[in-house]
Short mmCIF file of C-alpha atoms in Angstrom, two decimals:
data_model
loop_
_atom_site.label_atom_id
_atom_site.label_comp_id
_atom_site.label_asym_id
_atom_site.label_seq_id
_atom_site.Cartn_x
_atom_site.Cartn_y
_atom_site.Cartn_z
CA UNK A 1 0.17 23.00 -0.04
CA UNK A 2 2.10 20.67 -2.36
CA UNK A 3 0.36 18.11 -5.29
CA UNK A 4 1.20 15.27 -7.22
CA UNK A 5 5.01 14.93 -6.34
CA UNK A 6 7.61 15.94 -9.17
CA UNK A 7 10.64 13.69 -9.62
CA UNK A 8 14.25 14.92 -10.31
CA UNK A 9 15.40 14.58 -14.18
CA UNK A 10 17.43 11.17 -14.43
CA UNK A 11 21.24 11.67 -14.46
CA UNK A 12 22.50 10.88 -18.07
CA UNK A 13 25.14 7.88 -17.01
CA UNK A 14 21.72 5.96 -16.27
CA UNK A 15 18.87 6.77 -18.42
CA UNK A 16 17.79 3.20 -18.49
CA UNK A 17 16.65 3.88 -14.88
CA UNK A 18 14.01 7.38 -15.41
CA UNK A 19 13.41 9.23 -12.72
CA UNK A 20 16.41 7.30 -10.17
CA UNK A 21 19.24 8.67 -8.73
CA UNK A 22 20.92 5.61 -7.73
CA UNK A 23 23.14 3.21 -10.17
CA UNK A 24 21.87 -0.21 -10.74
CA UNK A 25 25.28 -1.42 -8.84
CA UNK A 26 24.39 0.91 -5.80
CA UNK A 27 24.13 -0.88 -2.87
CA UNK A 28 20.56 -0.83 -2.15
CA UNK A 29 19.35 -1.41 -5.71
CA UNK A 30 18.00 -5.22 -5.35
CA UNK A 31 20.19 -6.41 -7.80
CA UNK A 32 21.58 -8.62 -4.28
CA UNK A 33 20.83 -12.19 -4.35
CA UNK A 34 17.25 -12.37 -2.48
CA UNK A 35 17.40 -8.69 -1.74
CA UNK A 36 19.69 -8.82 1.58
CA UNK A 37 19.77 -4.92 1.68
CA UNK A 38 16.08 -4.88 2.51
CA UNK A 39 15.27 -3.82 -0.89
CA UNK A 40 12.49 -5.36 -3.14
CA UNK A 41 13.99 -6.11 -6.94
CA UNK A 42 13.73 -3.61 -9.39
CA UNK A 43 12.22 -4.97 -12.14
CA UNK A 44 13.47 -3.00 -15.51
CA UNK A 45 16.98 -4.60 -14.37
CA UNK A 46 16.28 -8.15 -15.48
CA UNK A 47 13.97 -10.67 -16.48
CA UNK A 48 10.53 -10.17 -14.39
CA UNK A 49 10.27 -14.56 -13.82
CA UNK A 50 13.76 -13.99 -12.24
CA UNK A 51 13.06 -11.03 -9.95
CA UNK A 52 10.07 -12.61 -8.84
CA UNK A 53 11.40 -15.68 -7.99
CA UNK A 54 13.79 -13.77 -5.99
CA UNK A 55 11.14 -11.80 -4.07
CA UNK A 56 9.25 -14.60 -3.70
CA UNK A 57 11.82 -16.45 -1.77
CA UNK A 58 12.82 -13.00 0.31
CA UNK A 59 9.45 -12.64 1.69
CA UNK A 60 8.69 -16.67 2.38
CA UNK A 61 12.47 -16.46 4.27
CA UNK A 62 11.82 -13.10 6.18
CA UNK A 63 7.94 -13.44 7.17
CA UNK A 64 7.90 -17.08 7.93
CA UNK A 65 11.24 -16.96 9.89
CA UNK A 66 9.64 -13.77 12.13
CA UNK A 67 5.96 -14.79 12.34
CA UNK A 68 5.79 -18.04 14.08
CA UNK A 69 3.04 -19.19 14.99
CA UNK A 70 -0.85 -19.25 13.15
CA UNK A 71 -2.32 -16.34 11.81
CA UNK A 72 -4.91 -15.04 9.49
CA UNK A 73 -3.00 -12.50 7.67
CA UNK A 74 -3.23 -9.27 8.01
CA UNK A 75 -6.46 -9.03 9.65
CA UNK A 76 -6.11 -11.86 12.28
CA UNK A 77 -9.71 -13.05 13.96
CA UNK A 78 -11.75 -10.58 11.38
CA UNK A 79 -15.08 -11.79 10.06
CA UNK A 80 -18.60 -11.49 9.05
CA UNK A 81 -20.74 -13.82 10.58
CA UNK A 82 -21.69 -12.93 14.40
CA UNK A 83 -20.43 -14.68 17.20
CA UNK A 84 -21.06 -14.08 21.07
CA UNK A 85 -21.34 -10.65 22.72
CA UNK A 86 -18.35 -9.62 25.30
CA UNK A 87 -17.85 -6.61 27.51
CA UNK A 88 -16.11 -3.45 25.50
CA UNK A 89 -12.45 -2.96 26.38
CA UNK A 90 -10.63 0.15 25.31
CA UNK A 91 -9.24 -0.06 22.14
CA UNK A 92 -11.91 -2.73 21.12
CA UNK A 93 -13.36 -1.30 17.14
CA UNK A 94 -16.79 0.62 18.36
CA UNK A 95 -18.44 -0.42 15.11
CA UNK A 96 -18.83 -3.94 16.72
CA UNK A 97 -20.69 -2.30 19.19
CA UNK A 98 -23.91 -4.55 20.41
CA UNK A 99 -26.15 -1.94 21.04
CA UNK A 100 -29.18 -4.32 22.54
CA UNK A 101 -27.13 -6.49 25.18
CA UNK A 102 -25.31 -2.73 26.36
CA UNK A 103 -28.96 -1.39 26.38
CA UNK A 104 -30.14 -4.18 28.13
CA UNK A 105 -27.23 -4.92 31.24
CA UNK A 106 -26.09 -0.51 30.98
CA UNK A 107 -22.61 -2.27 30.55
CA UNK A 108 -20.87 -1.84 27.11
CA UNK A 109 -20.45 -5.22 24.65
CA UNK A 110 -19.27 -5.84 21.38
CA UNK A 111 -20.31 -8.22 19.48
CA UNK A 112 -17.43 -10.76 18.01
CA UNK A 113 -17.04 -12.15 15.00
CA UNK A 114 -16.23 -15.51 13.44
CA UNK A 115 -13.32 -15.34 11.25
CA UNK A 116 -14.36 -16.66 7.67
CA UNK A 117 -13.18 -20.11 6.22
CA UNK A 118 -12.13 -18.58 3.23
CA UNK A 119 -11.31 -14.87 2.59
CA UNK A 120 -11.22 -13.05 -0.31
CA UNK A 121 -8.93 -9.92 -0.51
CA UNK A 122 -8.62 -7.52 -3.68
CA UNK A 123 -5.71 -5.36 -4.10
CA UNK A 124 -6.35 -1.85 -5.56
CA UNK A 125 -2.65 -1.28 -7.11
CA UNK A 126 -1.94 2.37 -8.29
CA UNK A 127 0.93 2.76 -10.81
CA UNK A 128 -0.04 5.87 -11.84
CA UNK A 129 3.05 7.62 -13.55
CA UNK A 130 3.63 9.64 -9.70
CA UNK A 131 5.04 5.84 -8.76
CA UNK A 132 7.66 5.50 -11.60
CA UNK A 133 9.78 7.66 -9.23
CA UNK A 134 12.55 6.42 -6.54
CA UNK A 135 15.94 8.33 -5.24
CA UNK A 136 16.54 5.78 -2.37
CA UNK A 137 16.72 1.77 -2.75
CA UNK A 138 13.95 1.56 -5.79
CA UNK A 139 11.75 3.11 -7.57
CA UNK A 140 7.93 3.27 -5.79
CA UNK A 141 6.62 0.93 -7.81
CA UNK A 142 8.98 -1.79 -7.49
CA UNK A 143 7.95 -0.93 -3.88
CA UNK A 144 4.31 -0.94 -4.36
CA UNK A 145 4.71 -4.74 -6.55
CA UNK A 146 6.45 -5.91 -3.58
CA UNK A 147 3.85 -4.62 -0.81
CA UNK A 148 1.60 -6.65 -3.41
CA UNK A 149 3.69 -9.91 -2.99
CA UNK A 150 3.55 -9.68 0.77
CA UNK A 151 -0.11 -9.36 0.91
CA UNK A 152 -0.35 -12.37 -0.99
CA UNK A 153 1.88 -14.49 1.12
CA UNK A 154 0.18 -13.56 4.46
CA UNK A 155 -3.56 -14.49 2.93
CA UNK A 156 -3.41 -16.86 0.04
CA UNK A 157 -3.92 -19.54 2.22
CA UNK A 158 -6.38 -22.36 2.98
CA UNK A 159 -8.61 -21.41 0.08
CA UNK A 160 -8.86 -18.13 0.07
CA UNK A 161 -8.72 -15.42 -3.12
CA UNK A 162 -6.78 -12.75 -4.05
CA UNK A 163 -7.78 -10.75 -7.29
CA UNK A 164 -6.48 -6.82 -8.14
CA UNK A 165 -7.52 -4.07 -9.74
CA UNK A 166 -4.49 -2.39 -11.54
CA UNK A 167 -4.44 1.22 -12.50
CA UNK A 168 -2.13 3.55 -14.40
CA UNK A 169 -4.01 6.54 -14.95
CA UNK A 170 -4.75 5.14 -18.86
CA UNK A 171 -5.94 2.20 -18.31
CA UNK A 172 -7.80 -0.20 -15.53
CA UNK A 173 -6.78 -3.58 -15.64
CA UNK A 174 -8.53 -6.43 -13.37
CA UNK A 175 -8.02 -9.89 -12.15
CA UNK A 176 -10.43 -12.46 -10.83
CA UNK A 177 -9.87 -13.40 -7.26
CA UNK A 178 -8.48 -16.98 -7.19
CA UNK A 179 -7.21 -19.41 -5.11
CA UNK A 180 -3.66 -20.93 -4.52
CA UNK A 181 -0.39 -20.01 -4.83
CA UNK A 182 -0.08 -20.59 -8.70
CA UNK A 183 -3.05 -17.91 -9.30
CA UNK A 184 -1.16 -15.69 -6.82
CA UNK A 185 2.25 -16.57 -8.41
CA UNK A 186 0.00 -15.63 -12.13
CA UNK A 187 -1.30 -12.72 -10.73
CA UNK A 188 1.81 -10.71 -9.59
CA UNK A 189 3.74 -11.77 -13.08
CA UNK A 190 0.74 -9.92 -14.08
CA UNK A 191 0.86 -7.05 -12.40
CA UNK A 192 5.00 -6.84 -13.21
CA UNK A 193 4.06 -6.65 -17.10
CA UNK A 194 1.78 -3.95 -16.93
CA UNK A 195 2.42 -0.65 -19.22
CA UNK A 196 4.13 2.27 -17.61
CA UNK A 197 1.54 5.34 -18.18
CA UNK A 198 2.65 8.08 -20.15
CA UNK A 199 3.64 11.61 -19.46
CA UNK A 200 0.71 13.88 -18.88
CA UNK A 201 -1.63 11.28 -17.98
CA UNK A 202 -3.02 11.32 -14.00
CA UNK A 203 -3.97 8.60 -11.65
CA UNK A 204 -7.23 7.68 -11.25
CA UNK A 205 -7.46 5.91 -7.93
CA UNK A 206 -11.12 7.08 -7.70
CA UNK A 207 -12.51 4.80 -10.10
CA UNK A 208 -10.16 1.87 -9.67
CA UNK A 209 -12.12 1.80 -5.75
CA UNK A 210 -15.55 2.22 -7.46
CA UNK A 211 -15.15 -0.82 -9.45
CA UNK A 212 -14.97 -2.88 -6.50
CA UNK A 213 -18.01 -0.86 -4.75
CA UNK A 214 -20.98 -1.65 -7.95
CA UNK A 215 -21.41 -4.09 -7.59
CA UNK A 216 -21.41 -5.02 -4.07
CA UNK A 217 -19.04 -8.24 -3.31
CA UNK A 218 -18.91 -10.67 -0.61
CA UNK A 219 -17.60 -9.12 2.77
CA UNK A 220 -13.64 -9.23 2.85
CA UNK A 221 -10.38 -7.91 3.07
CA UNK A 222 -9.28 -4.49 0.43
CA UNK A 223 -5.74 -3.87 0.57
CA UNK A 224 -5.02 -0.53 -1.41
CA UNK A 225 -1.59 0.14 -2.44
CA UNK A 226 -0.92 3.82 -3.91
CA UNK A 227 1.18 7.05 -2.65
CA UNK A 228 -2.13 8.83 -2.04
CA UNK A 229 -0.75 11.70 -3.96
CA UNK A 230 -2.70 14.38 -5.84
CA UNK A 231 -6.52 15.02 -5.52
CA UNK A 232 -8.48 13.55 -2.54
CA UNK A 233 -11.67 12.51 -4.25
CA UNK A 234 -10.69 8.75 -3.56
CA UNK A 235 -11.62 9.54 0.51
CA UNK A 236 -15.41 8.78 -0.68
CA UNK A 237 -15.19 5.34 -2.74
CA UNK A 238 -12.59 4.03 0.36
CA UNK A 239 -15.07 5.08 3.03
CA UNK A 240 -18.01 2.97 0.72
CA UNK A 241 -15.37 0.20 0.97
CA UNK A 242 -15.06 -0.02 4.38
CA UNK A 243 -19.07 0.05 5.17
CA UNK A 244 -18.29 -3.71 3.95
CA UNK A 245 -14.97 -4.69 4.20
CA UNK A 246 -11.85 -4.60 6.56
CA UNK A 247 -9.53 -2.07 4.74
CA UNK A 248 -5.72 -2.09 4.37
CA UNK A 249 -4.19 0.90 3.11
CA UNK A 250 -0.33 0.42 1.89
CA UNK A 251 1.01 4.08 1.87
CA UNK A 252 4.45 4.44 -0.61
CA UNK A 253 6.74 6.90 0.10
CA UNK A 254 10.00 8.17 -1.08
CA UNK A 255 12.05 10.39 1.12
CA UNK A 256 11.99 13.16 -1.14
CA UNK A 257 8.65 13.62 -0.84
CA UNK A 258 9.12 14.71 2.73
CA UNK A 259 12.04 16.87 2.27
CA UNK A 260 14.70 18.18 0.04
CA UNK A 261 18.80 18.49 0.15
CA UNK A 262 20.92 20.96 -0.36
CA UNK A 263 22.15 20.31 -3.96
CA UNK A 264 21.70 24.00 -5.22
CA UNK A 265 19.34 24.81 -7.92
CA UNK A 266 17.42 21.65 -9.33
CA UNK A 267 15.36 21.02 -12.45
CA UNK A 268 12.34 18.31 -11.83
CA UNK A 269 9.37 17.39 -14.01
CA UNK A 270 5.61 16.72 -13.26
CA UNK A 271 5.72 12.60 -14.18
CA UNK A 272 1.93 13.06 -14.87
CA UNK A 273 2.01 16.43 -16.39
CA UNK A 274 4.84 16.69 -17.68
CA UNK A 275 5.26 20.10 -16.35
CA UNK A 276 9.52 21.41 -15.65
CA UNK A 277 10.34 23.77 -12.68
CA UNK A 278 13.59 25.47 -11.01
CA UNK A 279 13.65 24.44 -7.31
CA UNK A 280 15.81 26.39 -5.35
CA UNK A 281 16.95 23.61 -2.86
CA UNK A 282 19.92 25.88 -1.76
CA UNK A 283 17.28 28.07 0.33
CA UNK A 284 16.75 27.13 4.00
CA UNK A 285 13.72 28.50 3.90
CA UNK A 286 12.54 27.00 0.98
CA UNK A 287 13.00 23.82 2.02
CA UNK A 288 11.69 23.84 5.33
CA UNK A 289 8.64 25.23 3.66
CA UNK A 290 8.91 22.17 1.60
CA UNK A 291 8.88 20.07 4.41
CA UNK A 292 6.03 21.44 5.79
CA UNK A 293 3.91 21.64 3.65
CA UNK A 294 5.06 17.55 2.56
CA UNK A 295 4.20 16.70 6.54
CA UNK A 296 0.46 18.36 5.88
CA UNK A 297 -0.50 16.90 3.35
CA UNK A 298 0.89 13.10 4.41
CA UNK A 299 -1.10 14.35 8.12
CA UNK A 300 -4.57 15.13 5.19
CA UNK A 301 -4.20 11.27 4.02
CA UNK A 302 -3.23 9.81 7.65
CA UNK A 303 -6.69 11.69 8.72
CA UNK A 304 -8.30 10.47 5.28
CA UNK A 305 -7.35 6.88 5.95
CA UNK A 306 -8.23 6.51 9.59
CA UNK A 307 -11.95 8.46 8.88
CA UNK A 308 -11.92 5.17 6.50
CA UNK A 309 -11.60 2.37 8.58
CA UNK A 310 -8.61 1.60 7.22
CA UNK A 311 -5.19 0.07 9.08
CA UNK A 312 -2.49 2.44 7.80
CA UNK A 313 0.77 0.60 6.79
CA UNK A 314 3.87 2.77 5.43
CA UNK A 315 6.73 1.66 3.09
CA UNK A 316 9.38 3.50 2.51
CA UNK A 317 11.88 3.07 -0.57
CA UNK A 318 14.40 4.01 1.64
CA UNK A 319 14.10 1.33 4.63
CA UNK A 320 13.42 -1.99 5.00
CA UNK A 321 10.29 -2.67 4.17
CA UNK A 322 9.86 -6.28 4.87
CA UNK A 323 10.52 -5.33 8.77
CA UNK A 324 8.08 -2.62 8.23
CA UNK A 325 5.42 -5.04 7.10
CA UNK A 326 6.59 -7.62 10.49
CA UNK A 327 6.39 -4.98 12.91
CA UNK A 328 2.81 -3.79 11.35
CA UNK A 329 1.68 -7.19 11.40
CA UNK A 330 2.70 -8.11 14.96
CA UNK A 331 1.07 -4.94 16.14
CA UNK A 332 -2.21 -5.71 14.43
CA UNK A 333 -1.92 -9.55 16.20
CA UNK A 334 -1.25 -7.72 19.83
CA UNK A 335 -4.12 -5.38 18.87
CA UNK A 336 -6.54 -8.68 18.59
CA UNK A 337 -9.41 -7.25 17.54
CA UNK A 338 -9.33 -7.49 13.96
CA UNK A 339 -10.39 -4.05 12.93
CA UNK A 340 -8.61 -1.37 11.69
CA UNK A 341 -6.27 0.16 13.42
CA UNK A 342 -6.26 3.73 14.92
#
């Protein structure tokens, strides 16, 4: 069983980038003009109004060029006030199950639901010190800022809200849910400025989800955004969440979480410990112990997530993640019924 992920020690002809591997000039580092490489910007490389221009016009481009047509975001047709009762089809979500009318004909209904006129999402973003970390395109958090940007693009729309609740591990920071682009636009510059935590300091996604529990809010769309890595006691909080809300979980990944190369014997640190180790990456077996034990615990929050409620969307700093978020989007529109999918 592996923890909180460690990150490799920077290489000294880039210290400006901690805990990379790449070169700002790497292709793949979204220093490209809009991010053509299917990278988000990284933002320590340049001025965050700049970069966020940039991603702003990526995802417009990309998402409105590949989802024609109307939609509701990323939970198209959800809502909370009842609508008319239909007969149950497989793959329909069971929790809209109308027990009296099945009772009553011995033929299984759900009951649908009118989508809101206005929605109001909250993002739970984690940049806990585990997300200052990247050896592919970016670093996870650039990832996890841009996974932020989408979500605002597919629901700030029509009126509805978008607030966040930002945590590092040292400190909690939230935002009011507003509406329009401008708050949205406010919100992410926002979001881009806050502190990196310090060494030896631990997420806390726990109690970022219990401050959108107490009190209870109006029924909506949660969109949490972390790499789900360390202790599990955030399973509780998300499964309160989705008792009341459709949930979104945005899982960040790096691919050396999953496995390691062959580059002999490597020194990494503990970003929220601060903790050093000798990894012997030039054993086989090592590694493919490392693997499997990565795959376990990933299969622990995939298992979390869907006992949740909650649609399961993966970005990796390593692929495209714009197409990512298309292709989960398109599936969730095929899917039609709103809930979470598992």
């Amino acid at each position: 069983m592996i923890g909180r992920r460690r990150r490799a020690e920077p290489p000294p002809a880039a210290p400006e980038h901690k805990g990379l591997l790449l070169h700002p000039a790497t292709p793949g580092s979204g220093t490209g003009p809009g991010g053509e490489d299917g990278s988000p910007p990284r933002f320590a490389d340049g001025p965050a109004d700049v970069l966020l221009r940039r991603l702003e016009l990526t995802v417009r481009r990309r998402l409105d060029g590949l989802l024609q047509g109307d939609h509701l975001g990323l939970v198209p047709g959800s809502g909370s006030e009842a609508g008319d009762s239909r007969t149950y089809h497989p793959g329909d979500d069971v929790r809209r199950m109308d027990w009296p009318v099945t009772a009553r004909t011995q033929v299984a209904h759900v009951r649908e639901t009118i989508a809101d006129r206005e929605l109001e999402t909250w993002a739970v973003v984690d940049l806990s010190a585990s997300l200052d970390f990247g050896t592919a395109n970016c670093q996870k958090r650039d990832l996890a800022i841009a996974g932020l940007a989408a979500v605002g693009h597919l629901t700030v729309h029509g009126g509805n809200r978008l607030g966040a609740v930002v945590t590092t591990g040292e400190r909690v920071d939230r935002y009011p849910a507003l509406a329009g682009r401008l708050a949205a636009e406010r919100l992410l510059r926002s979001v881009v400025a806050t502190p990196r935590a310090g060494t030896g300091r631990r997420g806390d996604l726990a109690a970022a989800l219990e401050t959108l529990r107490r009190p209870p809010r109006r029924r909506g769309l949660v969109v949490v955004i972390s790499d789900f890595l360390g202790d599990d006691d955030w399973e509780r909080p998300l499964r309160g969440l989705g008792a009341r809300h459709d949930l979104l979980a945005v899982e960040v990944v790096d691919p050396r979480e999953l496995e390691l190369p062959d580059v002999g014997l490597l020194t990494v640190v503990d970003p929220e410990t601060g903790q050093t180790l000798e990894v012997p990456t030039g054993d086989a077996e090592f590694r493919a112990r490392y693997a499997e034990g990565a795959a376990a615990q990933r299969a622990r929050v995939a298992a979390a997530l869907r006992r949740a409620g909650a649609g399961h969307l993966h970005l990796r700093t390593d692929r495209d993640w714009l197409m990512d978020v298309v292709r989960f989007v398109a599936e969730r529109r095929r899917a039609g019924s709103g809930g979470a999918s598992r």
